[in-house]
mmCIF file of N, CA and C in Angstrom:
data_model
loop_
_atom_site.group_PDB
_atom_site.id
_atom_site.type_symbol
_atom_site.label_atom_id
_atom_site.label_comp_id
_atom_site.label_asym_id
_atom_site.label_seq_id
_atom_site.Cartn_x
_atom_site.Cartn_y
_atom_site.Cartn_z
ATOM 1 N N SER B 20 -6.822 -5.966 -16.013
ATOM 2 C CA SER B 20 -6.546 -7.259 -16.591
ATOM 3 C C SER B 20 -5.632 -8.365 -16.334
ATOM 4 N N LYS B 21 -5.424 -8.915 -16.923
ATOM 5 C CA LYS B 21 -5.381 -10.334 -16.684
ATOM 6 C C LYS B 21 -4.332 -10.586 -15.519
ATOM 7 N N VAL B 22 -3.215 -9.566 -15.616
ATOM 8 C CA VAL B 22 -1.930 -9.733 -15.003
ATOM 9 C C VAL B 22 -2.065 -8.854 -13.395
ATOM 10 N N VAL B 23 -3.267 -8.014 -13.207
ATOM 11 C CA VAL B 23 -3.787 -7.336 -12.070
ATOM 12 C C VAL B 23 -4.388 -8.038 -11.188
ATOM 13 N N THR B 24 -5.136 -8.703 -11.796
ATOM 14 C CA THR B 24 -6.376 -9.729 -11.656
ATOM 15 C C THR B 24 -6.020 -10.658 -10.601
ATOM 16 N N ALA B 25 -5.271 -11.010 -11.378
ATOM 17 C CA ALA B 25 -3.940 -12.085 -10.946
ATOM 18 C C ALA B 25 -3.350 -11.630 -9.857
ATOM 19 N N ALA B 26 -2.383 -10.479 -10.259
ATOM 20 C CA ALA B 26 -1.717 -10.290 -8.053
ATOM 21 C C ALA B 26 -2.618 -9.974 -7.415
ATOM 22 N N LEU B 27 -4.093 -9.551 -7.608
ATOM 23 C CA LEU B 27 -4.776 -8.783 -6.189
ATOM 24 C C LEU B 27 -5.007 -10.273 -5.704
ATOM 25 N N SER B 28 -5.625 -11.184 -6.863
ATOM 26 C CA SER B 28 -6.167 -12.399 -5.998
ATOM 27 C C SER B 28 -4.947 -13.258 -4.770
ATOM 28 N N GLY B 29 -3.995 -13.124 -5.763
ATOM 29 C CA GLY B 29 -2.618 -13.789 -5.431
ATOM 30 C C GLY B 29 -2.442 -12.362 -3.869
ATOM 31 N N LEU B 30 -2.376 -11.581 -3.941
ATOM 32 C CA LEU B 30 -2.722 -10.523 -2.619
ATOM 33 C C LEU B 30 -3.293 -11.335 -1.865
ATOM 34 N N SER B 31 -4.520 -11.268 -2.209
ATOM 35 C CA SER B 31 -5.619 -11.667 -1.837
ATOM 36 C C SER B 31 -5.288 -13.184 -0.904
ATOM 37 N N ALA B 32 -5.407 -14.312 -1.856
ATOM 38 C CA ALA B 32 -4.965 -15.529 -0.830
ATOM 39 C C ALA B 32 -3.768 -15.197 0.048
ATOM 40 N N PHE B 33 -2.680 -14.450 0.022
ATOM 41 C CA PHE B 33 -1.699 -14.222 1.137
ATOM 42 C C PHE B 33 -2.166 -13.630 2.230
ATOM 43 N N MET B 34 -3.232 -12.511 2.020
ATOM 44 C CA MET B 34 -4.287 -11.884 3.269
ATOM 45 C C MET B 34 -5.168 -13.584 4.154
ATOM 46 N N ALA B 35 -5.535 -14.046 3.395
ATOM 47 C CA ALA B 35 -6.432 -15.026 3.580
ATOM 48 C C ALA B 35 -5.623 -15.762 4.471
ATOM 49 N N ALA B 36 -4.462 -16.704 3.921
ATOM 50 C CA ALA B 36 -3.846 -17.327 4.691
ATOM 51 C C ALA B 36 -2.815 -16.529 6.042
ATOM 52 N N GLY B 37 -2.874 -15.461 6.232
ATOM 53 C CA GLY B 37 -2.206 -14.786 6.905
ATOM 54 C C GLY B 37 -3.449 -14.544 8.013
ATOM 55 N N THR B 38 -4.718 -14.224 7.753
ATOM 56 C CA THR B 38 -5.865 -13.772 8.608
ATOM 57 C C THR B 38 -6.021 -15.685 9.503
ATOM 58 N N GLN B 39 -6.098 -16.365 8.851
ATOM 59 C CA GLN B 39 -6.360 -18.038 9.082
ATOM 60 C C GLN B 39 -5.191 -18.394 10.322
ATOM 61 N N ALA B 40 -4.155 -18.334 9.626
ATOM 62 C CA ALA B 40 -2.965 -18.145 10.857
ATOM 63 C C ALA B 40 -2.702 -17.244 11.948
ATOM 64 N N GLY B 41 -3.691 -16.461 11.842
ATOM 65 C CA GLY B 41 -4.138 -15.489 13.192
ATOM 66 C C GLY B 41 -2.831 -14.275 13.673
ATOM 67 N N GLU B 42 -2.147 -14.110 12.018
ATOM 68 C CA GLU B 42 -0.807 -13.128 11.892
ATOM 69 C C GLU B 42 -1.828 -11.691 11.528
ATOM 70 N N PHE B 43 -2.703 -12.005 10.630
ATOM 71 C CA PHE B 43 -3.714 -10.740 10.210
ATOM 72 C C PHE B 43 -4.852 -10.178 10.947
ATOM 73 N N VAL B 44 -4.891 -9.358 10.822
ATOM 74 C CA VAL B 44 -6.541 -8.887 11.115
ATOM 75 C C VAL B 44 -7.463 -9.593 10.493
ATOM 76 N N SER B 45 -8.624 -9.549 11.558
ATOM 77 C CA SER B 45 -9.581 -10.485 10.538
ATOM 78 C C SER B 45 -10.796 -9.403 9.718
ATOM 79 N N GLU B 46 -10.173 -9.141 8.315
ATOM 80 C CA GLU B 46 -10.978 -8.257 7.314
ATOM 81 C C GLU B 46 -10.983 -8.757 5.970
ATOM 82 N N ASP B 47 -11.691 -8.946 5.246
ATOM 83 C CA ASP B 47 -11.760 -8.949 3.910
ATOM 84 C C ASP B 47 -10.349 -8.857 3.145
ATOM 85 N N PRO B 48 -9.865 -9.724 3.285
ATOM 86 C CA PRO B 48 -8.571 -9.916 2.718
ATOM 87 C C PRO B 48 -8.484 -9.150 0.809
ATOM 88 N N ARG B 49 -9.773 -9.085 0.506
ATOM 89 C CA ARG B 49 -9.893 -8.247 -0.876
ATOM 90 C C ARG B 49 -9.935 -6.920 -0.624
ATOM 91 N N GLN B 50 -10.587 -6.192 0.210
ATOM 92 C CA GLN B 50 -10.723 -5.297 1.245
ATOM 93 C C GLN B 50 -9.272 -4.997 1.186
ATOM 94 N N LEU B 51 -8.249 -5.967 1.909
ATOM 95 C CA LEU B 51 -7.097 -5.133 1.960
ATOM 96 C C LEU B 51 -6.087 -5.048 1.084
ATOM 97 N N ALA B 52 -6.276 -5.804 -0.217
ATOM 98 C CA ALA B 52 -5.576 -5.803 -1.299
ATOM 99 C C ALA B 52 -5.824 -4.720 -2.199
ATOM 100 N N PHE B 53 -6.802 -3.626 -1.722
ATOM 101 C CA PHE B 53 -7.179 -3.057 -2.322
ATOM 102 C C PHE B 53 -6.635 -1.740 -1.303
ATOM 103 N N SER B 54 -6.964 -1.943 -0.164
ATOM 104 C CA SER B 54 -6.233 -0.690 0.213
ATOM 105 C C SER B 54 -4.216 -0.494 -0.116
ATOM 106 N N PHE B 55 -3.879 -1.992 0.121
ATOM 107 C CA PHE B 55 -2.073 -2.070 -0.166
ATOM 108 C C PHE B 55 -2.186 -1.143 -1.611
ATOM 109 N N VAL B 56 -3.086 -1.722 -2.642
ATOM 110 C CA VAL B 56 -2.756 -1.013 -3.701
ATOM 111 C C VAL B 56 -3.250 0.405 -3.865
ATOM 112 N N SER B 57 -4.042 0.863 -3.260
ATOM 113 C CA SER B 57 -4.464 2.464 -3.004
ATOM 114 C C SER B 57 -2.929 3.267 -2.595
ATOM 115 N N LEU B 58 -2.701 2.440 -1.448
ATOM 116 C CA LEU B 58 -1.274 3.311 -0.507
ATOM 117 C C LEU B 58 -0.085 3.592 -1.898
ATOM 118 N N HIS B 59 -0.072 2.344 -2.669
ATOM 119 C CA HIS B 59 0.802 2.966 -3.687
ATOM 120 C C HIS B 59 0.557 3.176 -4.558
ATOM 121 N N PHE B 60 -0.368 3.485 -5.620
ATOM 122 C CA PHE B 60 -0.956 3.917 -6.632
ATOM 123 C C PHE B 60 -1.139 5.390 -6.886
ATOM 124 N N LEU B 61 -2.172 5.412 -6.252
ATOM 125 C CA LEU B 61 -2.294 7.037 -5.791
ATOM 126 C C LEU B 61 -0.929 8.172 -5.666
ATOM 127 N N TYR B 62 -0.325 7.900 -4.749
ATOM 128 C CA TYR B 62 0.975 8.602 -4.588
ATOM 129 C C TYR B 62 1.856 9.037 -5.825
ATOM 130 N N PHE B 63 1.857 7.824 -6.919
ATOM 131 C CA PHE B 63 1.970 7.720 -8.281
ATOM 132 C C PHE B 63 1.494 8.427 -9.040
ATOM 133 N N ALA B 64 0.020 8.058 -8.962
ATOM 134 C CA ALA B 64 -1.119 8.380 -10.109
ATOM 135 C C ALA B 64 -1.207 9.885 -9.412
ATOM 136 N N ALA B 65 -1.107 10.535 -8.886
ATOM 137 C CA ALA B 65 -1.044 11.892 -8.369
ATOM 138 C C ALA B 65 -0.406 12.137 -8.459
ATOM 139 N N PHE B 66 1.260 11.922 -9.249
ATOM 140 C CA PHE B 66 2.442 12.459 -9.037
ATOM 141 C C PHE B 66 2.202 14.408 -8.990
ATOM 142 N N GLY B 67 1.682 14.836 -9.591
ATOM 143 C CA GLY B 67 1.974 16.822 -9.541
ATOM 144 C C GLY B 67 1.091 17.114 -8.514
ATOM 145 N N LEU B 68 0.401 16.611 -8.255
ATOM 146 C CA LEU B 68 -0.371 16.798 -6.748
ATOM 147 C C LEU B 68 0.088 16.652 -5.670
ATOM 148 N N VAL B 69 0.968 15.673 -5.668
ATOM 149 C CA VAL B 69 1.487 15.269 -4.279
ATOM 150 C C VAL B 69 3.010 16.218 -4.061
ATOM 151 N N SER B 70 3.358 15.973 -5.220
ATOM 152 C CA SER B 70 4.556 16.939 -5.454
ATOM 153 C C SER B 70 4.606 18.175 -4.804
ATOM 154 N N ARG B 71 3.354 18.907 -5.244
ATOM 155 C CA ARG B 71 2.935 20.455 -4.762
ATOM 156 C C ARG B 71 2.869 20.392 -3.275
ATOM 157 N N PHE B 72 1.972 19.472 -2.769
ATOM 158 C CA PHE B 72 1.597 19.036 -1.173
ATOM 159 C C PHE B 72 2.581 19.296 -0.448
ATOM 160 N N THR B 73 3.647 18.140 -1.064
ATOM 161 C CA THR B 73 4.368 17.682 -0.021
ATOM 162 C C THR B 73 5.857 19.064 -0.238
ATOM 163 N N GLY B 74 5.970 19.451 -1.199
ATOM 164 C CA GLY B 74 6.845 19.972 -1.722
ATOM 165 C C GLY B 74 7.844 19.314 -2.128
ATOM 166 N N GLN B 75 7.922 18.056 -2.545
ATOM 167 C CA GLN B 75 9.548 17.500 -2.874
ATOM 168 C C GLN B 75 8.573 16.539 -4.127
ATOM 169 N N GLU B 76 9.684 16.216 -5.099
ATOM 170 C CA GLU B 76 9.394 15.407 -6.113
ATOM 171 C C GLU B 76 8.782 14.284 -5.554
ATOM 172 N N VAL B 77 8.021 13.630 -6.269
ATOM 173 C CA VAL B 77 8.130 12.097 -5.586
ATOM 174 C C VAL B 77 9.212 11.236 -5.739
ATOM 175 N N LEU B 78 9.781 11.411 -6.485
ATOM 176 C CA LEU B 78 10.714 10.651 -7.268
ATOM 177 C C LEU B 78 11.983 10.645 -6.566
ATOM 178 N N GLU B 79 12.416 11.891 -5.848
ATOM 179 C CA GLU B 79 13.353 11.904 -5.298
ATOM 180 C C GLU B 79 13.724 10.885 -4.319
ATOM 181 N N PRO B 80 14.773 10.724 -4.194
ATOM 182 C CA PRO B 80 15.548 9.372 -3.242
ATOM 183 C C PRO B 80 15.476 10.171 -1.846
ATOM 184 N N VAL B 81 15.204 11.188 -1.016
ATOM 185 C CA VAL B 81 14.742 11.510 0.284
ATOM 186 C C VAL B 81 13.111 11.094 0.060
ATOM 187 N N ALA B 82 12.149 11.651 -0.740
ATOM 188 C CA ALA B 82 10.693 11.730 -0.386
ATOM 189 C C ALA B 82 10.534 10.163 -0.828
ATOM 190 N N PHE B 83 11.304 9.674 -1.689
ATOM 191 C CA PHE B 83 10.597 8.436 -1.889
ATOM 192 C C PHE B 83 10.912 7.079 -0.838
ATOM 193 N N ALA B 84 12.327 7.584 -0.320
ATOM 194 C CA ALA B 84 12.287 6.820 1.255
ATOM 195 C C ALA B 84 11.702 7.334 2.446
ATOM 196 N N THR B 85 11.008 8.388 2.247
ATOM 197 C CA THR B 85 9.860 9.190 3.557
ATOM 198 C C THR B 85 8.763 7.711 3.509
ATOM 199 N N ARG B 86 8.375 8.112 1.647
ATOM 200 C CA ARG B 86 7.115 7.290 1.312
ATOM 201 C C ARG B 86 7.080 5.549 1.715
ATOM 202 N N ARG B 87 8.711 5.197 1.333
ATOM 203 C CA ARG B 87 8.327 3.684 1.758
ATOM 204 C C ARG B 87 8.441 3.217 3.480
ATOM 205 N N GLN B 88 8.814 4.367 4.123
ATOM 206 C CA GLN B 88 8.829 4.023 5.872
ATOM 207 C C GLN B 88 7.632 4.275 5.719
ATOM 208 N N VAL B 89 7.090 5.201 5.597
ATOM 209 C CA VAL B 89 5.014 5.516 6.054
ATOM 210 C C VAL B 89 4.192 4.439 5.692
ATOM 211 N N VAL B 90 4.423 4.215 3.869
ATOM 212 C CA VAL B 90 3.533 3.017 3.558
ATOM 213 C C VAL B 90 3.724 1.453 4.534
ATOM 214 N N LYS B 91 4.771 1.108 4.877
ATOM 215 C CA LYS B 91 5.414 0.340 5.856
ATOM 216 C C LYS B 91 4.605 0.230 7.046
ATOM 217 N N ALA B 92 4.808 1.576 7.710
ATOM 218 C CA ALA B 92 4.176 1.915 8.931
ATOM 219 C C ALA B 92 2.531 1.628 9.210
ATOM 220 N N GLN B 93 1.826 1.987 7.744
ATOM 221 C CA GLN B 93 0.657 2.054 7.875
ATOM 222 C C GLN B 93 -0.144 0.652 7.178
ATOM 223 N N ILE B 94 0.804 0.015 6.711
ATOM 224 C CA ILE B 94 0.538 -1.455 6.006
ATOM 225 C C ILE B 94 0.529 -2.455 7.427
ATOM 226 N N ARG B 95 1.605 -2.246 8.218
ATOM 227 C CA ARG B 95 1.841 -2.711 9.414
ATOM 228 C C ARG B 95 0.238 -2.419 10.707
ATOM 229 N N ARG B 96 -0.025 -1.400 10.583
ATOM 230 C CA ARG B 96 -1.329 -0.779 11.555
ATOM 231 C C ARG B 96 -2.069 -1.389 10.553
ATOM 232 N N LEU B 97 -2.513 -1.753 9.277
ATOM 233 C CA LEU B 97 -3.660 -2.355 8.748
ATOM 234 C C LEU B 97 -4.242 -3.819 9.054
ATOM 235 N N CYS B 98 -2.713 -4.186 8.693
ATOM 236 C CA CYS B 98 -2.556 -5.795 9.232
ATOM 237 C C CYS B 98 -2.227 -6.389 10.124
ATOM 238 N N ALA B 99 -1.880 -6.172 10.946
ATOM 239 C CA ALA B 99 -1.193 -6.435 12.258
ATOM 240 C C ALA B 99 -2.161 -6.799 12.720
ATOM 241 N N ALA B 100 -2.250 -8.239 13.132
ATOM 242 C CA ALA B 100 -3.068 -8.871 14.587
ATOM 243 C C ALA B 100 -2.996 -8.372 16.266
ATOM 244 N N ASP B 101 -3.848 -7.965 17.177
ATOM 245 C CA ASP B 101 -3.928 -7.744 18.236
ATOM 246 C C ASP B 101 -2.617 -8.824 18.687
#
């Protein structure tokens, strides 16, 4: 959809600017954008699988807070320039 394409383009532009400024790793910003989306999307798209695997309902406050911390840490590792 146009909205998704625009969001991905905006995220890619943000990542490219961060890379040029030396704040983010030198990676293809489009690939990083998809990595970010995947970190968020799959967790909710596979709601039943994730709930069974983790033993917690995905949207329960504790599970959601834990996921938020994990995703923040993963994104920082993916993006941070040395």
